[in-house]
Amino acid sequence: MDAQGRGRADDIDPADQWVLNPQTGDYELRLSPSAGQSAPPGVPGPRGAAPRPGARGAGQPGGRRGREPGREPGRDQGREHGSGSREHGREQVPGQRRRRSGPEAAAGGRRKQRPKKKNTGKKIAMWSGGTVAFVVVVAAVGGYLYYQHLNDNITSVSDDGAGTGGFSKDRAINILLVGTDKRDGKGNAGYGDEGSAGHADTTLLLHVSKDRSNATALSIPRDMITDIPDCPTKQDDGSTKVIPGSKQVRFNESLGQNDRTPSCTMRTVTEITGIKLDHFMVADFNAVKTLSSAVDGVDVCLAKDIDDPKSHLKLSKGEHTIEGEEALAFVRTRHSVGNGGDLSRIELQQQFLSSLMRKLKSGGTLTSPKKMISLAEAGTKALTVDSKIADIMKLRDLGMELGKLDMKNLTFATTPVDDNPAEKTPVTVVPRQPQADNLFSMMRDDVSLTEVKKKQKKEKAAVAARLKGPKADPSDVRVDIYNGSGKTGAAQATLSWLQNNEGVTKSSQLGNAPKNLPKTTLEYGADQADQARRLAQLMGLPAAALKPGKSEKNAQGLPAMVLTLGADFKGAGQSITAPSKAPDGVQKVEADKTVCAK
């Protein structure tokens, strides 16, 4: 039924005219008395037959049965409505006996009525089966249409090969979340420079551990000085254009500047942290408004009154539930909190996101169909995602993986930075070392920033045991070194350091590995475990880097371990093992706790 014609007599929905026939257990078409029409074209009648002339509702007032021309009175009395085939010009109704010839037919056209066996159970089963089937079909069709609708909401951009190709359930998940300062588009106007191309204004790297026991959401300051690599980028015509990189510029220029897309921000984050990302999600100003409204507001807390004319935020000290424009003003404000800089604003945003995630995981949200539908609508409309995940079912699968995480083990952290020493009046920042690299190393090795109480799995205990036991003398350690780090000269630098500084004289370097590896590995035979433990101690290798297996023969035909340097290689003599706790001075917000912004 057309929505424009709703309520008109000639626009009655055919679906409302199918009625259950209790005698047959089938649905049959019953047209409205006022309709004066037969079954619509393409809509089958009962069992494929057209309505009989004279049947109830077929143009007769009050739905009474009329007499067909040429029929004897009472000829059809006692006959149930139904459909069937014609026999000698008459209809045969399924489920009834044929008219008999002979004495019964001669007796006034009546036939002797025989008691009918009631089969109520069968009829109920038929009716129930038909109803369930109808509901299933409607649900399937409706679900498919809604699925298509949500898919149509999604905007996607190619990751240009910058990502892993997609998250997996059997490894850690790394997602780049970017909030842009783009002013164009519906709902974004009125905020600052409306001509902005949309830079990486707010950037978080969400790392979820392989066992889903913990996660870290790392904020990268927009004004942090870094190098942006060359970025191969797919163009509208299908060709690929390499956008040249830039040296020592603000991180936020990795998006928007020089037509850089989110894939370029992915590459930049990988260069900074050593973590290759699975996916990206980009949101503009409007996303904050729609998502906060979809959950009926986000709870925040202020340690003091705020009145910021630039962000239009005006809130009193204490707790508030904010949404829409007020929520956007909250995440944009910085002049009235902390020292008025971007780092203070990051703290505010982390508090907001922590509260939003608590709301998303709350029973009031998960058990409310209305809220879930609102979230599905708001999320698919507000986000731009990479093309590898531009499907509502893939997003659902990702959401289910993230849903395994306990909020008390999610920590928001900020990359440790210092004021840029190259500036007389600092307006940018630079990574603080070695704290920044140590933090990145913890994320790469799935080390939580909060204490995670969990049972150690047998396989993890077995890996940890590889470092326990006697250690060989450095002069007895025989190892071949390959460079799979992607860093020029890494194998030679390691060889020189081992021989000259640590006394590992039975070592050699054999150039580049067949392929680059994300992590350093040390393969050794069963009789070389003591050598492996010594080399691990000298180089600061984690237990996971040790790979029991077979040794290879070196140039002299003697068994030697194989050390392959990976992307986590920091330099000769620098430990690869991640710290067991967060470096001092790292700005943190634990997602399960409410913190009042100062």
Short mmCIF file of C-alpha atoms in Angstrom, two decimals, residues 297-595:
data_model
loop_
_atom_site.label_atom_id
_atom_site.label_comp_id
_atom_site.label_asym_id
_atom_site.label_seq_id
_atom_site.Cartn_x
_atom_site.Cartn_y
_atom_site.Cartn_z
CA GLY A 297 23.49 11.39 26.90
CA VAL A 298 26.99 10.86 28.28
CA ASP A 299 27.82 11.41 31.96
CA VAL A 300 30.75 13.77 32.69
CA CYS A 301 32.17 15.47 35.75
CA LEU A 302 33.82 18.87 36.23
CA ALA A 303 35.97 19.95 39.17
CA LYS A 304 35.17 23.59 38.48
CA ASP A 305 32.77 25.83 36.55
CA ILE A 306 33.53 26.17 32.84
CA ASP A 307 32.51 29.04 30.61
CA ASP A 308 34.39 28.84 27.30
CA PRO A 309 33.07 31.31 24.69
CA LYS A 310 35.19 29.72 21.97
CA SER A 311 33.72 26.23 22.30
CA HIS A 312 30.36 27.55 23.63
CA LEU A 313 30.60 25.26 26.68
CA LYS A 314 29.01 26.59 29.85
CA LEU A 315 28.69 24.05 32.66
CA SER A 316 28.77 24.33 36.42
CA LYS A 317 31.00 22.32 38.73
CA GLY A 318 29.77 18.76 39.33
CA GLU A 319 28.22 15.94 37.31
CA HIS A 320 26.24 16.42 34.11
CA THR A 321 24.66 14.33 31.38
CA ILE A 322 25.41 15.93 28.03
CA GLU A 323 24.46 15.21 24.42
CA GLY A 324 24.23 16.87 21.03
CA GLU A 325 25.72 20.34 20.74
CA GLU A 326 26.68 20.40 24.40
CA ALA A 327 28.64 17.15 24.04
CA LEU A 328 30.47 18.58 21.04
CA ALA A 329 31.33 21.73 22.98
CA PHE A 330 32.68 19.56 25.81
CA VAL A 331 35.17 17.63 23.64
CA ARG A 332 36.25 20.81 21.83
CA THR A 333 36.92 23.00 24.85
CA ARG A 334 40.49 23.54 26.06
CA HIS A 335 40.88 27.18 27.10
CA SER A 336 39.05 26.69 30.39
CA VAL A 337 40.64 23.42 31.54
CA GLY A 338 44.13 22.50 32.67
CA ASN A 339 46.80 24.71 31.11
CA GLY A 340 44.53 25.61 28.20
CA GLY A 341 46.48 23.53 25.70
CA ASP A 342 45.79 20.50 23.53
CA LEU A 343 47.01 18.02 26.16
CA SER A 344 44.37 19.28 28.60
CA ARG A 345 41.73 18.88 25.93
CA ILE A 346 42.92 15.31 25.32
CA GLU A 347 42.26 14.51 29.00
CA LEU A 348 38.74 15.86 28.62
CA GLN A 349 38.15 13.80 25.49
CA GLN A 350 39.44 10.65 27.18
CA GLN A 351 37.01 11.20 30.04
CA PHE A 352 34.16 11.64 27.57
CA LEU A 353 35.08 8.52 25.57
CA SER A 354 35.46 6.45 28.76
CA SER A 355 31.98 7.46 29.84
CA LEU A 356 30.55 6.83 26.37
CA MET A 357 32.01 3.32 26.32
CA ARG A 358 30.61 2.59 29.78
CA LYS A 359 27.21 3.71 28.51
CA LEU A 360 27.52 1.54 25.40
CA LYS A 361 28.26 -1.54 27.51
CA SER A 362 25.56 -0.83 30.08
CA GLY A 363 22.50 -3.02 30.35
CA GLY A 364 20.25 -0.05 29.69
CA THR A 365 21.76 0.31 26.23
CA LEU A 366 22.31 -3.32 25.26
CA THR A 367 18.76 -4.36 26.22
CA SER A 368 17.03 -1.44 24.54
CA PRO A 369 16.07 -2.14 20.89
CA LYS A 370 15.34 1.55 20.42
CA LYS A 371 18.82 2.58 21.55
CA MET A 372 20.52 -0.17 19.57
CA ILE A 373 18.72 0.88 16.40
CA SER A 374 19.56 4.54 17.08
CA LEU A 375 23.20 3.58 17.56
CA ALA A 376 23.23 1.54 14.36
CA GLU A 377 21.78 4.49 12.45
CA ALA A 378 24.04 7.08 14.07
CA GLY A 379 27.19 4.97 13.81
CA THR A 380 26.80 4.00 10.16
CA LYS A 381 25.95 7.57 9.15
CA ALA A 382 28.59 9.32 11.25
CA LEU A 383 31.66 7.21 10.52
CA THR A 384 33.90 6.81 7.51
CA VAL A 385 35.66 3.44 7.61
CA ASP A 386 38.21 1.63 5.50
CA SER A 387 36.81 -0.44 2.66
CA LYS A 388 37.95 -3.72 4.28
CA ILE A 389 35.26 -3.31 6.92
CA ALA A 390 32.58 -1.42 5.00
CA ASP A 391 29.89 -3.98 5.76
CA ILE A 392 27.48 -4.02 8.68
CA MET A 393 28.14 -7.71 9.38
CA LYS A 394 31.90 -7.17 9.52
CA LEU A 395 31.36 -4.21 11.83
CA ARG A 396 29.16 -6.44 13.98
CA ASP A 397 31.88 -9.11 14.16
CA LEU A 398 34.42 -6.48 15.16
CA GLY A 399 32.04 -5.15 17.79
CA MET A 400 31.60 -8.64 19.22
CA GLU A 401 35.37 -9.03 19.56
CA LEU A 402 35.70 -5.65 21.26
CA GLY A 403 32.75 -6.55 23.49
CA LYS A 404 34.81 -9.33 25.10
CA LEU A 405 36.97 -6.68 26.77
CA ASP A 406 36.44 -5.88 30.46
CA MET A 407 36.20 -2.10 30.83
CA LYS A 408 38.32 -2.12 33.99
CA ASN A 409 41.27 -3.26 31.86
CA LEU A 410 40.92 -0.49 29.26
CA THR A 411 43.31 2.39 29.80
CA PHE A 412 43.43 5.69 27.94
CA ALA A 413 46.98 7.02 27.69
CA THR A 414 48.69 9.92 25.95
CA THR A 415 51.99 9.71 24.10
CA PRO A 416 54.64 11.21 26.43
CA VAL A 417 55.78 14.53 24.96
CA ASP A 418 57.84 17.61 25.82
CA ASP A 419 57.70 21.16 24.51
CA ASN A 420 59.60 21.49 21.24
CA PRO A 421 63.09 22.72 22.20
CA ALA A 422 63.56 24.14 18.71
CA GLU A 423 60.91 26.81 19.34
CA LYS A 424 61.55 29.92 21.43
CA THR A 425 57.87 30.03 22.37
CA PRO A 426 56.79 26.38 22.05
CA VAL A 427 53.55 25.71 20.23
CA THR A 428 54.39 22.16 19.23
CA VAL A 429 55.65 19.12 21.14
CA VAL A 430 58.09 16.26 20.52
CA PRO A 431 58.04 12.66 21.80
CA ARG A 432 59.71 12.21 25.18
CA GLN A 433 62.28 9.42 25.03
CA PRO A 434 62.72 6.70 26.10
CA GLN A 435 59.24 6.85 27.70
CA ALA A 436 57.41 7.06 24.37
CA ASP A 437 59.21 4.07 22.83
CA ASN A 438 58.74 2.05 26.01
CA LEU A 439 55.01 2.72 25.89
CA PHE A 440 54.80 1.66 22.24
CA SER A 441 56.79 -1.48 23.10
CA MET A 442 54.28 -2.39 25.83
CA MET A 443 51.43 -2.12 23.36
CA ARG A 444 53.22 -4.23 20.76
CA ASP A 445 53.82 -6.93 23.37
CA ASP A 446 50.27 -6.88 24.80
CA VAL A 447 51.41 -5.58 28.18
CA SER A 448 48.52 -3.91 29.97
CA LEU A 449 48.89 -0.47 31.55
CA THR A 450 46.67 -1.65 34.37
CA GLU A 451 47.06 -4.72 36.53
CA VAL A 452 45.18 -7.59 34.92
CA LYS A 453 44.24 -10.39 37.25
CA LYS A 454 44.01 -13.52 35.12
CA LYS A 455 45.12 -17.08 35.17
CA GLN A 456 48.28 -17.72 33.23
CA LYS A 457 47.58 -20.15 30.44
CA LYS A 458 49.72 -23.25 30.13
CA GLU A 459 51.19 -22.15 26.81
CA LYS A 460 52.22 -18.77 28.25
CA ALA A 461 53.86 -20.47 31.20
CA ALA A 462 55.75 -22.74 28.81
CA VAL A 463 57.01 -19.73 26.83
CA ALA A 464 58.11 -17.93 29.98
CA ALA A 465 60.04 -21.04 31.06
CA ARG A 466 62.34 -20.75 28.04
CA LEU A 467 64.34 -18.07 29.85
CA LYS A 468 64.79 -20.18 32.97
CA GLY A 469 67.82 -22.42 33.31
CA PRO A 470 71.61 -22.35 32.92
CA LYS A 471 73.26 -19.93 30.52
CA ALA A 472 76.27 -20.60 28.33
CA ASP A 473 79.39 -18.48 28.43
CA PRO A 474 79.26 -15.71 25.77
CA SER A 475 82.35 -17.17 24.10
CA ASP A 476 80.41 -20.41 23.52
CA VAL A 477 77.43 -18.73 21.86
CA ARG A 478 77.39 -19.45 18.12
CA VAL A 479 74.84 -17.43 16.12
CA ASP A 480 74.12 -16.27 12.54
CA ILE A 481 72.42 -12.89 12.26
CA TYR A 482 69.93 -11.87 9.55
CA ASN A 483 68.40 -8.43 9.08
CA GLY A 484 64.60 -8.58 8.79
CA SER A 485 64.03 -5.22 10.50
CA GLY A 486 63.90 -3.03 7.44
CA LYS A 487 66.61 -0.87 9.02
CA THR A 488 69.80 -0.61 6.96
CA GLY A 489 72.91 -2.01 8.65
CA ALA A 490 71.09 -3.53 11.63
CA ALA A 491 72.71 -6.97 11.32
CA GLN A 492 76.24 -5.57 11.00
CA ALA A 493 75.72 -3.18 13.93
CA THR A 494 74.49 -6.06 16.10
CA LEU A 495 77.40 -8.28 15.07
CA SER A 496 79.95 -5.60 15.96
CA TRP A 497 78.32 -4.95 19.32
CA LEU A 498 78.15 -8.65 20.24
CA GLN A 499 81.77 -9.32 19.28
CA ASN A 500 83.36 -6.15 20.65
CA ASN A 501 81.22 -5.48 23.72
CA GLU A 502 79.86 -8.84 24.85
CA GLY A 503 82.51 -11.37 23.80
CA VAL A 504 80.23 -13.34 21.45
CA THR A 505 83.07 -14.04 19.04
CA LYS A 506 81.49 -17.05 17.33
CA SER A 507 78.96 -14.90 15.50
CA SER A 508 78.44 -13.78 11.91
CA GLN A 509 75.98 -11.72 9.93
CA LEU A 510 74.47 -13.06 6.69
CA GLY A 511 72.72 -9.99 5.31
CA ASN A 512 69.02 -9.53 4.75
CA ALA A 513 66.41 -12.11 5.71
CA PRO A 514 64.10 -13.47 2.97
CA LYS A 515 61.40 -11.13 4.30
CA ASN A 516 60.99 -8.50 6.99
CA LEU A 517 59.48 -9.60 10.29
CA PRO A 518 57.42 -7.56 12.78
CA LYS A 519 59.32 -9.08 15.71
CA THR A 520 62.80 -10.41 16.36
CA THR A 521 63.17 -14.20 16.58
CA LEU A 522 65.91 -16.53 17.81
CA GLU A 523 65.71 -20.12 16.53
CA TYR A 524 67.78 -22.78 18.22
CA GLY A 525 68.18 -26.54 18.61
CA ALA A 526 67.42 -28.56 21.72
CA ASP A 527 71.11 -28.68 22.72
CA GLN A 528 71.48 -24.90 22.34
CA ALA A 529 68.95 -23.77 24.96
CA ASP A 530 71.70 -22.52 27.28
CA GLN A 531 73.19 -20.45 24.43
CA ALA A 532 69.75 -19.03 23.61
CA ARG A 533 69.19 -17.96 27.21
CA ARG A 534 72.56 -16.19 27.30
CA LEU A 535 71.94 -14.32 24.03
CA ALA A 536 68.43 -13.38 25.20
CA GLN A 537 69.91 -11.93 28.36
CA LEU A 538 72.57 -9.96 26.47
CA MET A 539 70.17 -8.53 23.90
CA GLY A 540 67.10 -8.11 26.10
CA LEU A 541 65.01 -10.57 24.10
CA PRO A 542 61.56 -11.51 25.48
CA ALA A 543 60.69 -15.18 26.03
CA ALA A 544 58.33 -15.03 23.04
CA ALA A 545 61.30 -14.32 20.73
CA LEU A 546 62.86 -17.71 21.50
CA LYS A 547 61.76 -20.39 19.02
CA PRO A 548 62.85 -23.94 19.86
CA GLY A 549 63.45 -25.93 16.70
CA LYS A 550 66.46 -26.85 14.63
CA SER A 551 69.79 -25.10 14.32
CA GLU A 552 71.49 -24.55 10.98
CA LYS A 553 75.07 -25.20 9.91
CA ASN A 554 77.25 -22.11 9.67
CA ALA A 555 80.01 -21.48 7.12
CA GLN A 556 82.34 -23.78 9.03
CA GLY A 557 79.76 -26.57 9.07
CA LEU A 558 79.07 -26.12 12.78
CA PRO A 559 75.56 -25.82 14.29
CA ALA A 560 74.54 -22.21 14.88
CA MET A 561 71.46 -20.46 16.17
CA VAL A 562 69.58 -18.10 13.82
CA LEU A 563 68.85 -14.58 15.02
CA THR A 564 66.52 -12.61 12.71
CA LEU A 565 66.11 -8.96 13.65
CA GLY A 566 62.55 -7.69 13.31
CA ALA A 567 60.83 -4.32 13.14
CA ASP A 568 60.97 -4.14 16.95
CA PHE A 569 64.79 -3.89 16.76
CA LYS A 570 65.75 -0.56 18.34
CA GLY A 571 69.49 -0.66 17.98
CA ALA A 572 72.49 -2.73 18.98
CA GLY A 573 72.55 -3.15 22.74
CA GLN A 574 69.01 -1.84 23.27
CA SER A 575 66.62 -4.22 24.99
CA ILE A 576 63.66 -5.44 22.95
CA THR A 577 61.73 -6.69 26.00
CA ALA A 578 58.78 -4.42 26.80
CA PRO A 579 58.58 -2.84 30.27
CA SER A 580 56.27 -4.59 32.72
CA LYS A 581 54.59 -1.35 33.79
CA ALA A 582 53.81 2.04 32.31
CA PRO A 583 56.72 4.51 32.23
CA ASP A 584 56.66 7.29 34.81
CA GLY A 585 54.85 10.42 33.74
CA VAL A 586 52.47 8.77 31.28
CA GLN A 587 49.11 10.51 31.32
CA LYS A 588 46.46 7.83 31.97
CA VAL A 589 42.70 7.56 32.41
CA GLU A 590 41.19 4.23 33.42
CA ALA A 591 37.96 3.65 31.50
CA ASP A 592 35.99 2.16 34.40
CA LYS A 593 36.56 5.16 36.67
CA THR A 594 34.92 8.58 36.67
CA VAL A 595 37.42 11.44 36.84
#
